[in-house]
Tab-separated table of C-alpha atoms in Angstrom:
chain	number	residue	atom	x	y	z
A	28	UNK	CA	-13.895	-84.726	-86.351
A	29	UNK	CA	-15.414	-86.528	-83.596
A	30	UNK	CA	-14.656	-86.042	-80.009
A	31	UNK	CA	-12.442	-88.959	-79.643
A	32	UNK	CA	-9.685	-87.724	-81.972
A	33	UNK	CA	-7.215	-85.694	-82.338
A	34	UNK	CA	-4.377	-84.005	-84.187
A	35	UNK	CA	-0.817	-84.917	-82.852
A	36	UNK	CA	1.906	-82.276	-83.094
A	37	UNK	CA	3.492	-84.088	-85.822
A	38	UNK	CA	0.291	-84.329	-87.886
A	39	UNK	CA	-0.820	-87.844	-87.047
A	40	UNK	CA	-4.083	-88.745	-86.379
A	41	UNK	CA	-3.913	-90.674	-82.520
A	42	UNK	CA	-7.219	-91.481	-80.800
A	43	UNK	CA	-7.416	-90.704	-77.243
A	44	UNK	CA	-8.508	-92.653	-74.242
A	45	UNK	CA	-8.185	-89.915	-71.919
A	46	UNK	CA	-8.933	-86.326	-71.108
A	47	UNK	CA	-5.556	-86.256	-69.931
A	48	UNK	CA	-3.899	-87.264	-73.081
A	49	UNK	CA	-5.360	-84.984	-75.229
A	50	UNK	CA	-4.163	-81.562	-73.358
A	51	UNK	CA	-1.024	-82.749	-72.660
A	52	UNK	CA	-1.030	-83.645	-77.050
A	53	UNK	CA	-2.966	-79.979	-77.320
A	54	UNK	CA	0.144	-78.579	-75.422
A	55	UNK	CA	3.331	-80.742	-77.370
A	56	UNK	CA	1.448	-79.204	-80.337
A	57	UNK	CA	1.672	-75.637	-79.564
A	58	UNK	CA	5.322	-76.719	-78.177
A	59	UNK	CA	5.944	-78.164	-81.457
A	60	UNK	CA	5.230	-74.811	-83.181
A	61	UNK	CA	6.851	-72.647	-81.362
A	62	UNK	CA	9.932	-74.878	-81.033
A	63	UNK	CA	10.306	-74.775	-85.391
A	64	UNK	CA	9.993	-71.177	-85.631
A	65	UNK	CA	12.261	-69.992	-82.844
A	66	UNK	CA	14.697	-72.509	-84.352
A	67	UNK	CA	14.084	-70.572	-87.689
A	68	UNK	CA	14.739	-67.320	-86.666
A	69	UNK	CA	17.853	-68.241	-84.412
A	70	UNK	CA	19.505	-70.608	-86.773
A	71	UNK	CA	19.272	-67.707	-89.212
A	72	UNK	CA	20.556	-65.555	-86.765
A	73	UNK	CA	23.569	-67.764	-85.498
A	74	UNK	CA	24.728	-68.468	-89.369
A	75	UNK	CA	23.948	-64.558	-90.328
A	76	UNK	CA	26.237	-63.811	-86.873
A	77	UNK	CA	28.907	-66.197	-87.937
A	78	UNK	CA	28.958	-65.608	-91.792
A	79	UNK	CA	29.238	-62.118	-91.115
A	80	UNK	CA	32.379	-62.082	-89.083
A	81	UNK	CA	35.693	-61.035	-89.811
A	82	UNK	CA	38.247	-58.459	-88.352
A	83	UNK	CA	40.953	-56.326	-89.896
A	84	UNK	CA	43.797	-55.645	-88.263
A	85	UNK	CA	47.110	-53.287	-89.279
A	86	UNK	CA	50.684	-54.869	-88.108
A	87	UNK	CA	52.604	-51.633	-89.218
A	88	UNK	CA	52.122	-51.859	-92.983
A	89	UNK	CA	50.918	-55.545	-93.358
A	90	UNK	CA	47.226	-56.141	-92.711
A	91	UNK	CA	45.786	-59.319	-91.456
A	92	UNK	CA	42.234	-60.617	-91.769
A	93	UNK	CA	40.543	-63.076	-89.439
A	94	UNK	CA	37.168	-64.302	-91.475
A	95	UNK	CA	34.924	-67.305	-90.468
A	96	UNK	CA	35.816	-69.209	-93.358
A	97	UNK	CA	39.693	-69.710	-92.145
A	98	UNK	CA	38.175	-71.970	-89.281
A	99	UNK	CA	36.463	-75.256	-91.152
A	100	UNK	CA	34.428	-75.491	-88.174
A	101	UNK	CA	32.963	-72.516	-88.372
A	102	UNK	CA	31.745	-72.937	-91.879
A	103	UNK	CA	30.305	-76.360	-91.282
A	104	UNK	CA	28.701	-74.629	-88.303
A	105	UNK	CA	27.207	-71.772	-90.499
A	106	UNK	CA	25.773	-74.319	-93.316
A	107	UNK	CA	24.203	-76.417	-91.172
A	108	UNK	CA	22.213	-73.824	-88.695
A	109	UNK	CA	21.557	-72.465	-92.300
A	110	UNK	CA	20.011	-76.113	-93.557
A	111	UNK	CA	18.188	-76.003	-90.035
A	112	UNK	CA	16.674	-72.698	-90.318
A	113	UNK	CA	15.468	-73.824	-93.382
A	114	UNK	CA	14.436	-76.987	-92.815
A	115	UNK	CA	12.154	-75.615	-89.701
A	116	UNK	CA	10.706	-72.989	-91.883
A	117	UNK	CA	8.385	-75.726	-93.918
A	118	UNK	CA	8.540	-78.099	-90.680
A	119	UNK	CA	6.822	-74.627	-89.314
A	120	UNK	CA	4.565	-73.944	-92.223
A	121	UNK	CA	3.515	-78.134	-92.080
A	122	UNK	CA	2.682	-77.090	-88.546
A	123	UNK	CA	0.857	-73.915	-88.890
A	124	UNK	CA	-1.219	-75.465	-91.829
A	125	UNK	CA	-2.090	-78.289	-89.326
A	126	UNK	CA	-3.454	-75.741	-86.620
A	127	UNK	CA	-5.295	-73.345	-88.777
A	128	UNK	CA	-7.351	-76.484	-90.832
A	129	UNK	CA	-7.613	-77.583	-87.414
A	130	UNK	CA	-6.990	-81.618	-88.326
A	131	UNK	CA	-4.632	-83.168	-91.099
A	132	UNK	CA	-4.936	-86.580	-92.468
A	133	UNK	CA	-1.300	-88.069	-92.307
A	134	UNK	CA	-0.072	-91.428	-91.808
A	135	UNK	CA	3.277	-93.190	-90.508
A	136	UNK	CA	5.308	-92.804	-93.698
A	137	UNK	CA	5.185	-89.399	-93.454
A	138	UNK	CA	5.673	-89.507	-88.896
A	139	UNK	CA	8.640	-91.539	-89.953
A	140	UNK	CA	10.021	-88.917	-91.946
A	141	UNK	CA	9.688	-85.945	-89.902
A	142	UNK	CA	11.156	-88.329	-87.323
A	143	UNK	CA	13.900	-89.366	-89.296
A	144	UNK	CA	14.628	-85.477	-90.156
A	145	UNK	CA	14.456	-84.241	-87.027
A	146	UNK	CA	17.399	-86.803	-85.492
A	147	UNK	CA	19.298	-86.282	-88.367
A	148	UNK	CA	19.229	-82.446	-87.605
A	149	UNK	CA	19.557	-82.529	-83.893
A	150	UNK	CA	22.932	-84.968	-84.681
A	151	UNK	CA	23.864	-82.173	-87.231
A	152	UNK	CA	23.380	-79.303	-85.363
A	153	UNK	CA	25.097	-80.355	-82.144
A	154	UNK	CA	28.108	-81.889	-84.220
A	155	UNK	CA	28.379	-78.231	-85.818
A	156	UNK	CA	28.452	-76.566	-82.201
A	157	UNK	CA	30.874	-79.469	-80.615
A	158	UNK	CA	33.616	-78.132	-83.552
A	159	UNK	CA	32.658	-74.691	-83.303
A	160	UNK	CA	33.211	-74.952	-79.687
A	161	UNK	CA	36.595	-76.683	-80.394
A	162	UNK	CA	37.984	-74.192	-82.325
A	163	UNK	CA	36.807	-71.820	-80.114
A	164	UNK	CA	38.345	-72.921	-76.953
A	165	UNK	CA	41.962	-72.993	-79.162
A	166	UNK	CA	41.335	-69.653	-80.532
A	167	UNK	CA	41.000	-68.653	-76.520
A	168	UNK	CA	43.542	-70.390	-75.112
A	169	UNK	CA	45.615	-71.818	-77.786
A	170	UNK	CA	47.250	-75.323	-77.091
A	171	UNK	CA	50.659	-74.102	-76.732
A	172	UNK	CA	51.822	-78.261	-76.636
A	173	UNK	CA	51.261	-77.993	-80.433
A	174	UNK	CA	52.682	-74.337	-80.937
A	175	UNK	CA	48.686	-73.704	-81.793
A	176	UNK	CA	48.746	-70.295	-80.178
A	177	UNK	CA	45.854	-68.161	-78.984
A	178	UNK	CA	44.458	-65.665	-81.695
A	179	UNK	CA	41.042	-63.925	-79.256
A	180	UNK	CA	43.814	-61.457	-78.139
A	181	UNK	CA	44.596	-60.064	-81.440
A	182	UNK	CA	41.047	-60.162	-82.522
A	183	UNK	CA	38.178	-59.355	-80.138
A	184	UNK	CA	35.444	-58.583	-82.001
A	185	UNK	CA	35.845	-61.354	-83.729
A	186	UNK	CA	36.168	-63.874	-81.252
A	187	UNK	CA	33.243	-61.951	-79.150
A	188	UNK	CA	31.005	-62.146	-82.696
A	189	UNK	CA	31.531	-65.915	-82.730
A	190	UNK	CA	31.221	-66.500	-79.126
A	191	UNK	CA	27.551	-65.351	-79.337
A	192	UNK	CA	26.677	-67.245	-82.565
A	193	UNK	CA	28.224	-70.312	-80.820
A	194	UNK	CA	25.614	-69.806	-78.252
A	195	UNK	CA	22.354	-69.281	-80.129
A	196	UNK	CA	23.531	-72.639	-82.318
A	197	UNK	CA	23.992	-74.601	-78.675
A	198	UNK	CA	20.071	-72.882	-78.251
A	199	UNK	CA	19.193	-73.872	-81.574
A	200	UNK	CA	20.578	-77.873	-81.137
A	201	UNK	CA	18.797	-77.809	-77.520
A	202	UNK	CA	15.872	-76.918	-79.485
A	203	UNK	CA	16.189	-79.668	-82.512
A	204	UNK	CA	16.992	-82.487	-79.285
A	205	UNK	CA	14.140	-81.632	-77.907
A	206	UNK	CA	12.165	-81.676	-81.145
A	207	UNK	CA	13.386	-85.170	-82.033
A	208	UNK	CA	12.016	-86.218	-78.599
A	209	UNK	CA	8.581	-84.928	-79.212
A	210	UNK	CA	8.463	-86.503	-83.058
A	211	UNK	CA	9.370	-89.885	-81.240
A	212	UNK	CA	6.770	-89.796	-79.220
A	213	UNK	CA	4.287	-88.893	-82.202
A	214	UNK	CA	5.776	-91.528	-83.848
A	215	UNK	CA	6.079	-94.729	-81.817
A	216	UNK	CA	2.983	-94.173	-79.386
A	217	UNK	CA	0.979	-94.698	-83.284
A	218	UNK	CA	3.010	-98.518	-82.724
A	219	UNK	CA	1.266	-98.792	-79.140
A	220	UNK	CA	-1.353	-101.276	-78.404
A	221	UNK	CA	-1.649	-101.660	-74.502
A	222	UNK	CA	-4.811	-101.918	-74.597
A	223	UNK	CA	-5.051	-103.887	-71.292
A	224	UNK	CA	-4.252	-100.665	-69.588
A	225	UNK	CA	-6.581	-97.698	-69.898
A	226	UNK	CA	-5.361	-95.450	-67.704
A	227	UNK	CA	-2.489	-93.901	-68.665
A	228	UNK	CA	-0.160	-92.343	-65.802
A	229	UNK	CA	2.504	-89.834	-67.386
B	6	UNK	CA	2.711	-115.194	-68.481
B	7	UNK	CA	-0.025	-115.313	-71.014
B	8	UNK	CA	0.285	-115.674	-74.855
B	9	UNK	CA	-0.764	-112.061	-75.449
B	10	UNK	CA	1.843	-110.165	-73.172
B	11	UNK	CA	5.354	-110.037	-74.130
B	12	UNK	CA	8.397	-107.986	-72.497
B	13	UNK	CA	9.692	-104.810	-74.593
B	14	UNK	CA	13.754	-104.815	-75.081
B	15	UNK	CA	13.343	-102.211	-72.501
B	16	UNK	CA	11.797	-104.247	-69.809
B	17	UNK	CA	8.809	-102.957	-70.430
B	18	UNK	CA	6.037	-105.517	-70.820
B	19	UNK	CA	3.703	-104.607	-73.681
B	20	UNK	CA	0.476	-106.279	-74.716
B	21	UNK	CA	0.261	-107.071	-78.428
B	22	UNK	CA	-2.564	-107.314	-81.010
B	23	UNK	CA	-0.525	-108.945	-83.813
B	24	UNK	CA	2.353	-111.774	-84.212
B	25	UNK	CA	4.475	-109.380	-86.586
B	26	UNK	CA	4.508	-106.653	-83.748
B	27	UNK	CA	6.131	-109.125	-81.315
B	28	UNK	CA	8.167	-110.917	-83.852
B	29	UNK	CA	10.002	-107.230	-83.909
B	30	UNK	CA	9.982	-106.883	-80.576
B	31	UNK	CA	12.048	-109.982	-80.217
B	32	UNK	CA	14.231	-108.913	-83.186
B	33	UNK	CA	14.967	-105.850	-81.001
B	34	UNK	CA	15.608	-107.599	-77.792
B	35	UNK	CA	18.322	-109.593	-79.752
B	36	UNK	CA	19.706	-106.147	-81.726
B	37	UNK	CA	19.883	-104.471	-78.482
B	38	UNK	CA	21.980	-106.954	-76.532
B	39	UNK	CA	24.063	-107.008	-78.925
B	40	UNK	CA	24.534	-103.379	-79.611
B	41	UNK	CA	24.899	-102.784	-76.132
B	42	UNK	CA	27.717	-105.695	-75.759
B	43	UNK	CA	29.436	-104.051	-79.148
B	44	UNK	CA	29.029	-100.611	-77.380
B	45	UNK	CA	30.910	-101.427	-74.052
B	46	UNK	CA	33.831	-103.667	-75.841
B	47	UNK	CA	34.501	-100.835	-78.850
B	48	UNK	CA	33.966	-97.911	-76.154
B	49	UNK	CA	36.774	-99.327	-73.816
B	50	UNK	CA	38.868	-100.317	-76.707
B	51	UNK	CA	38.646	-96.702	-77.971
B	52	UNK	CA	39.445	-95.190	-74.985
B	53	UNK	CA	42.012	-97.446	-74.693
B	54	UNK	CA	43.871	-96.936	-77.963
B	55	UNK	CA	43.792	-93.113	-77.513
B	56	UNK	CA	44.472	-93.040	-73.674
B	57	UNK	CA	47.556	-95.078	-74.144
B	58	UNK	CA	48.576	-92.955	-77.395
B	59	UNK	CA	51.991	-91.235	-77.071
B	60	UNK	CA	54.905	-90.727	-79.198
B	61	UNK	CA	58.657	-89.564	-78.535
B	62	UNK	CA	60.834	-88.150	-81.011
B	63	UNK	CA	64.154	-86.886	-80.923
B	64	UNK	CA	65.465	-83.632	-82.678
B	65	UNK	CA	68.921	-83.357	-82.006
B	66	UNK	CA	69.536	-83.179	-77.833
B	67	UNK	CA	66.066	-81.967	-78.033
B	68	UNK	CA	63.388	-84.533	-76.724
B	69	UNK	CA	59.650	-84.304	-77.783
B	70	UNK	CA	56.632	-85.692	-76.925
B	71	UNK	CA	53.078	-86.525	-77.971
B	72	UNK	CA	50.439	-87.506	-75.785
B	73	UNK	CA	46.657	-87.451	-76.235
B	74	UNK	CA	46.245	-84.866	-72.989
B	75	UNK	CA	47.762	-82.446	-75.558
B	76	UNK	CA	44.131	-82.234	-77.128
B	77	UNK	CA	41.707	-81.768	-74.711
B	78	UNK	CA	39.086	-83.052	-77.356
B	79	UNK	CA	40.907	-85.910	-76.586
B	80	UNK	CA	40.695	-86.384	-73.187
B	81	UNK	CA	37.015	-85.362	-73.885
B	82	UNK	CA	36.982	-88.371	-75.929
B	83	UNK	CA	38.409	-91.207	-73.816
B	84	UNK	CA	36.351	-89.832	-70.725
B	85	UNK	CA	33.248	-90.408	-72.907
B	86	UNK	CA	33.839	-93.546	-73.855
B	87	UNK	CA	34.846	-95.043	-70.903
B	88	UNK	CA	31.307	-93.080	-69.388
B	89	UNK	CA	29.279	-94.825	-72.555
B	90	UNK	CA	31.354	-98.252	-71.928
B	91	UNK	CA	30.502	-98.898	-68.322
B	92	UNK	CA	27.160	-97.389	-68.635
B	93	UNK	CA	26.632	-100.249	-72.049
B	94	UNK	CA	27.792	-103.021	-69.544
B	95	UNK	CA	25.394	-102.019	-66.812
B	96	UNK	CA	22.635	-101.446	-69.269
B	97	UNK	CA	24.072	-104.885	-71.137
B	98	UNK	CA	23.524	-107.142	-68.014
B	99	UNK	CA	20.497	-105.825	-67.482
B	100	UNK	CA	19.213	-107.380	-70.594
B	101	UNK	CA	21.137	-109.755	-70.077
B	102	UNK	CA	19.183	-110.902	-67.300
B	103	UNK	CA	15.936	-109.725	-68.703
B	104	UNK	CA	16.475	-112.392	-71.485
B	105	UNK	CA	17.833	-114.925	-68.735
B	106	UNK	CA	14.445	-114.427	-66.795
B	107	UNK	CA	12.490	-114.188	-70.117
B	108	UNK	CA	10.403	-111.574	-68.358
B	109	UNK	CA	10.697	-108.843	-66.271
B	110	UNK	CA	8.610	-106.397	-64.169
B	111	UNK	CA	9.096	-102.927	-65.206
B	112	UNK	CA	7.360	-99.549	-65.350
B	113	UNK	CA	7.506	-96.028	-67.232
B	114	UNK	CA	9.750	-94.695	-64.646
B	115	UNK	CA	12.339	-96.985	-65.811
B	116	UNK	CA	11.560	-96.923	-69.304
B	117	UNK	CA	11.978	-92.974	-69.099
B	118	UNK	CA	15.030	-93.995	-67.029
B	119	UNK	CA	16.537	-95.791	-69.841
B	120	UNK	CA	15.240	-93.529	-72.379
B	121	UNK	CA	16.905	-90.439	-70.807
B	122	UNK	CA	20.386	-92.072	-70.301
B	123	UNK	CA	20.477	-93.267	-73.626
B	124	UNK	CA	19.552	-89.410	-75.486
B	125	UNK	CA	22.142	-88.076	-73.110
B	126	UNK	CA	25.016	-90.740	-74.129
B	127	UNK	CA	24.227	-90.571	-77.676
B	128	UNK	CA	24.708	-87.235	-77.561
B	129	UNK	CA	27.901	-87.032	-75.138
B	130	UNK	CA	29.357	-89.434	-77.368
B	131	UNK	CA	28.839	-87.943	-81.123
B	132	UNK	CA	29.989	-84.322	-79.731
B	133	UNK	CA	32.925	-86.077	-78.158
B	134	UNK	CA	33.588	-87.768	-82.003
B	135	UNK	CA	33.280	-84.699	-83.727
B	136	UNK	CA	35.201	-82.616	-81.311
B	137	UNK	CA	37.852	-84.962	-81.886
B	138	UNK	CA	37.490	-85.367	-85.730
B	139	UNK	CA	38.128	-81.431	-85.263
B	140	UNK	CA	41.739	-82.070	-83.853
B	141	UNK	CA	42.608	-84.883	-86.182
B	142	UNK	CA	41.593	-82.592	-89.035
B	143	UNK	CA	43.642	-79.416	-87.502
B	144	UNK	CA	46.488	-81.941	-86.410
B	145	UNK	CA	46.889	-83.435	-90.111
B	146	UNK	CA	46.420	-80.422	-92.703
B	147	UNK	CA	47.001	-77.680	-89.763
B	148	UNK	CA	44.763	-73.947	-90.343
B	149	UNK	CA	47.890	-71.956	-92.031
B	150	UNK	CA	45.764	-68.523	-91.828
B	151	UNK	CA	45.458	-69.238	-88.129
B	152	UNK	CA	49.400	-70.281	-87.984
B	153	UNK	CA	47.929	-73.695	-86.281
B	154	UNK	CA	50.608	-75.759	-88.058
B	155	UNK	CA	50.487	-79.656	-89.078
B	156	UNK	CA	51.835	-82.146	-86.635
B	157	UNK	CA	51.100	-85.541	-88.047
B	158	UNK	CA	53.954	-85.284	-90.426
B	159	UNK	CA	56.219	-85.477	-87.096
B	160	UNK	CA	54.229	-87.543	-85.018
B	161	UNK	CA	53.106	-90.119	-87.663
B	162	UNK	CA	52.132	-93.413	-85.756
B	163	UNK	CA	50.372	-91.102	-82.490
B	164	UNK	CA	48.310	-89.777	-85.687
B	165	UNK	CA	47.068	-93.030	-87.033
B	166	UNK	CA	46.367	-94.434	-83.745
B	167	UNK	CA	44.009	-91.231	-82.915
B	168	UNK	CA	42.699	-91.995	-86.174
B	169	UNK	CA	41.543	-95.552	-85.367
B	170	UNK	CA	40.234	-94.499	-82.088
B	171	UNK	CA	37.963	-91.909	-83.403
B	172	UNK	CA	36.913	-94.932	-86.117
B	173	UNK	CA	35.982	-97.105	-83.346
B	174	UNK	CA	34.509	-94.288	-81.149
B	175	UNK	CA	32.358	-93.183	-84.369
B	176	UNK	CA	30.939	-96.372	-84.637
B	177	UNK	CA	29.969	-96.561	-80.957
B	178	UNK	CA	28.184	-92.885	-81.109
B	179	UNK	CA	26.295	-94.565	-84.168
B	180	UNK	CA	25.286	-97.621	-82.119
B	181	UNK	CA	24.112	-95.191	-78.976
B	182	UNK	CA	21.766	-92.772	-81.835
B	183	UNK	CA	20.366	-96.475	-82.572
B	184	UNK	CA	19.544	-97.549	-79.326
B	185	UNK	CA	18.564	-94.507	-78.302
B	186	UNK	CA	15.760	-94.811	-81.313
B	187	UNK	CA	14.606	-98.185	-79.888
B	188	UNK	CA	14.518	-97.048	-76.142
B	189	UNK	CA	12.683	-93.945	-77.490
B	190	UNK	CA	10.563	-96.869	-79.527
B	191	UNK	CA	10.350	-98.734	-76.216
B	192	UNK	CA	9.282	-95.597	-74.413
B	193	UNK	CA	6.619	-93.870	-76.437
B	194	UNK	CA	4.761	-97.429	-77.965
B	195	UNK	CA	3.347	-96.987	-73.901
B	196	UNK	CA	1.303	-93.858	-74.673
B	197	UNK	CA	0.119	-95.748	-78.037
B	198	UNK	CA	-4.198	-95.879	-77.594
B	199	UNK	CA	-4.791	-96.502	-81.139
B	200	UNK	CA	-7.629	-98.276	-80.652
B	201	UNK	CA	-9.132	-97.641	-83.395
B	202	UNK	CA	-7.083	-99.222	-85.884
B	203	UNK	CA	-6.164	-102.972	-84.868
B	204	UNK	CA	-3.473	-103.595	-88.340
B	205	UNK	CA	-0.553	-101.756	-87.577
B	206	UNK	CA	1.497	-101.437	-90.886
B	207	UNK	CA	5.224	-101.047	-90.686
């Protein structure tokens, strides 16, 4: 590869003008990376949290369960930081391929694609965390105008359990907004043709 | 101004290097006016429908009311919409007079500007829809594990006129993820040095 080009983060060949241009590319790269596999790991780790959650407890002789799956949003919220994870675990491997071989030939098709995935799944994932939250505020306070009462006194653990996958899931939809930011810019900049200007001021 | 510089629905000016690249820029000057325009009519007629929702029924001597401060997703709602309806009508005259002027002087400060405000809204204003879609779904089929019981069989016409303002406030978070891609578009085309390859392919 010849001094003039480069890799972009999301695999797409972009030739460089300036010295300026290509660490602050070298840097959205290793960004890029790190970004998909802490998104891995902590989507995993918010749907494990969630999907794992219930509480028993004894009224006298009748026992009552609270389990993720009686709140909808809760479910929607574990499937889709489980389609995330996922879906960040080849984005991740696509990147790591791209750093070890150093360059990858790509084209705009496929910067269209992982752009077009990555809004989808910041939507997604921030959707899933606006219920999640929704149900969670009710579960806390209850809205008493609708006789919906308050259930995080009764159980705890429970509530405490989803309360802390709630807040890897807003980490992990931070994460995917920022993502779809940086696949934006490795997408349109390949429609840019100022070349009256060379010197590009960030 | 000369043949080869055009001005970016963004303000932006941007030199071109083919007649299909500003024949889409045009296209998207005209798509953004108008989604912009749609945006701040269909966000104030959303907020409108929900913030004037209420309905009074009578059991008995007893007298009940429903009124969209009862969900707080609601109020979440109508707040964003009024936010993404005034900020559409600032953002709408600005084109507005862009296209008036035919040209305009503008810089990446603004462009990030316009970029920024546009992520954020999209965002503000799906979270508010699906926060809200969480209510309408709890208020007609109620959680019975949670004892979060069904109210739209009482409170029939507040129900279907939360359920066309969520239809019109869905429609205006999909117009904001859309401009949002062509500010984004408008943004990162800036950083484009592609000089290598004068046919861009769409």
């Amino acid at each position: 590869m010849s001094s003039g080009v480069g890799v972009s983060p999301g695999n797409v060949p972009v030739y460089y003008g300036s010295a300026s241009l290509k660490a602050v590319d070298r840097r959205m790269k290793v960004a890029e990376v790190v970004l998909r596999w802490m998104i891995c790991g902590l989507g995993l780790a918010a749907a494990l949290i969630i999907g794992t959650d219930d509480q028993v407890r004894r009224f006298f002789t009748v026992e009552k369960k609270a389990k993720f799956t009686d709140m909808k949003a809760l479910v929607f919220l574990v499937i889709a930081n489980g389609i995330a994870s996922g879906y960040s675990l080849l984005q991740g491997l696509r990147c790591g391929l791209s750093m070890i071989r150093g360059s990858a030939l790509c084209n705009k098709p496929l910067a269209w694609a992982i752009f077009s995935g990555d809004q989808v799944m910041a939507y997604v994932t921030l959707s899933a965390v606006a219920t999640s939250l929704q149900s969670a505020v009710l579960a806390q306070w209850g809205q008493p105008e609708l006789q919906w009462m308050k259930i995080c006194d009764m159980y705890k653990k429970f509530c405490r359990q989803v309360g802390e996958g709630i807040a890897l899931a807003f980490v992990v939809s931070l994460s995917m907004a920022a993502l779809s930011c940086m696949s934006a810019f490795n997408l349109f900049r390949l429609y840019g043709k100022n070349k009256g200007r060379e010197n590009t001021s960030w």
